[in-house]
Every structure is written in C-alpha cells, then in structure tokens.
C-alpha positions as CSV (number, residue, x, y, z in Angstrom):
1,X,0.1,-0.3,-0.1
2,X,2.8,2.4,0.1
3,X,4.5,1.9,-3.2
4,X,5.0,4.7,-5.3
5,X,6.1,5.5,-8.8
6,X,9.4,7.1,-7.4
7,X,10.6,4.3,-5.5
8,X,9.9,2.1,-9.0
9,X,11.5,4.3,-10.8
10,X,14.6,4.1,-8.5
11,X,14.7,0.6,-8.8
12,X,14.5,0.5,-12.4
13,X,17.5,2.9,-12.6
14,X,19.6,1.5,-10.3
15,X,19.2,-2.3,-12.0
16,X,21.1,-2.9,-15.5
17,X,19.2,-3.7,-18.2
18,X,20.8,-7.3,-18.3
19,X,20.3,-7.6,-14.5
20,X,17.7,-8.7,-12.3
21,X,16.0,-7.1,-8.9
22,X,14.5,-8.9,-6.2
23,X,12.8,-6.5,-3.5
24,X,12.1,-8.6,-0.5
25,X,9.6,-7.6,2.6
26,X,10.4,-6.0,5.7
27,X,11.0,-9.6,7.1
28,X,13.2,-9.9,4.2
29,X,11.9,-13.5,3.3
30,X,8.9,-12.5,1.0
31,X,9.0,-11.1,-2.6
32,X,7.2,-7.8,-3.0
33,X,8.7,-6.7,-6.3
34,X,10.8,-8.4,-9.2
35,X,12.4,-6.4,-12.0
36,X,13.6,-9.0,-14.8
37,X,15.7,-8.6,-18.0
38,X,13.3,-10.5,-20.3
39,X,15.4,-13.6,-21.2
40,X,15.2,-14.5,-17.1
41,X,12.9,-17.2,-17.9
42,X,12.2,-18.2,-14.4
43,X,9.4,-19.5,-12.4
44,X,7.7,-17.5,-9.7
45,X,7.2,-18.4,-6.6
46,X,5.5,-17.5,-3.4
47,X,5.6,-17.7,0.4
48,X,7.9,-16.6,3.3
49,X,11.3,-17.9,1.8
50,X,10.3,-16.6,-1.9
51,X,13.0,-13.7,-2.0
52,X,16.1,-16.5,-1.3
53,X,14.0,-18.8,-3.9
54,X,14.1,-16.0,-6.5
55,X,17.4,-15.3,-6.1
56,X,18.6,-18.9,-6.5
57,X,16.5,-19.4,-9.4
58,X,17.9,-16.3,-11.1
59,X,21.8,-17.2,-10.3
60,X,21.1,-20.9,-11.4
61,X,19.7,-19.2,-14.4
62,X,23.1,-16.9,-15.1
63,X,21.1,-14.0,-14.3
64,X,23.2,-11.0,-12.3
65,X,20.7,-10.3,-9.6
66,X,20.3,-7.8,-6.3
67,X,18.4,-8.6,-3.3
68,X,17.4,-5.3,-1.2
69,X,14.5,-3.7,0.8
70,X,13.0,-0.3,-0.2
71,X,10.6,0.8,2.3
72,X,8.1,1.9,0.0
73,X,8.1,-1.5,-1.9
74,X,8.7,-3.8,1.3
75,X,5.8,-3.1,3.3
76,X,3.4,-6.0,3.1
77,X,-0.2,-6.2,3.9
78,X,-0.4,-9.6,4.8
79,X,-1.4,-9.8,8.2
80,X,-3.3,-8.1,11.1
81,X,-0.4,-6.4,12.5
82,X,0.6,-4.8,8.7
83,X,-3.1,-3.6,8.9
84,X,-2.6,-1.7,12.0
85,X,0.5,-0.2,10.7
86,X,-1.6,0.9,7.7
87,X,-4.1,2.5,9.8
88,X,-1.7,3.8,12.6
89,X,0.0,5.8,10.1
90,X,-3.6,7.0,8.8
91,X,-2.8,5.9,5.4
92,X,-6.4,4.9,5.0
93,X,-8.3,6.9,7.2
94,X,-12.0,6.1,7.2
95,X,-11.6,2.6,5.8
96,X,-12.4,-0.5,6.9
97,X,-12.2,-3.8,6.1
98,X,-13.1,-7.0,7.9
99,X,-9.6,-8.4,8.8
100,X,-9.9,-11.5,11.2
101,X,-8.0,-10.2,14.3
102,X,-8.1,-6.7,14.1
103,X,-10.3,-6.0,16.7
104,X,-11.5,-1.8,15.6
105,X,-11.0,-2.9,11.7
106,X,-8.7,0.0,11.5
107,X,-11.5,2.6,11.4
108,X,-10.9,5.8,12.7
109,X,-14.0,7.5,14.1
110,X,-14.3,11.5,14.7
C-alpha cells in the first residue's frame, strides 16, 4: 500500500538492463517486487522464503541479481499487524475492512 512511482523509478534506474532486482518484504523473506530482464525465463514462487528462492533461481539461470529492501516497496499488507500499521500511520483513514484479528478494523471515528 506504500509503493510509489518514485520508488519504482529508482529501482529501475539502479538495475542494469541485463540484471534482475528482487525486493524483499520487511522481514527479508517474501518477495514484494521483481524486476527481470526479458531473457530471465524463471518460475515465480510464493511464500515466506520466496526472496531466497527467486535469487537462487536467477543465479542458477546465469542472471546477475540484487536482493534489496525499499521501505516504500517492502511494506506488506499480509497480516493483521501490517493492517494496524497502515491504519496507525493514517494511510487509510476512514476505511474499514473485515480483517480477522483486527479488533477495531482500522476504522478511525471522528
């Protein structure tokens, strides 16, 4: 929910055309973004260790890759705690979702 055009532009600018970039989640385990050269030809994976698996797949395929984090891209909305952080930061003021485990559902009443 915090990704920006500027963050994506920076990622693109810092990644050589023939290289790949893997942006991990804040925990350093999941993958929040992949920037791949056209010839990468890799399988996409999901789950808590996907960043390491993407890096391994790229390396095995002979593609230079960097693993990084970026606060704007690495923030996930996968857990009730993530949702609480979004609401606490005022990003979704007035929005309510039915999220199991989130007592106030993030709604801020005036």
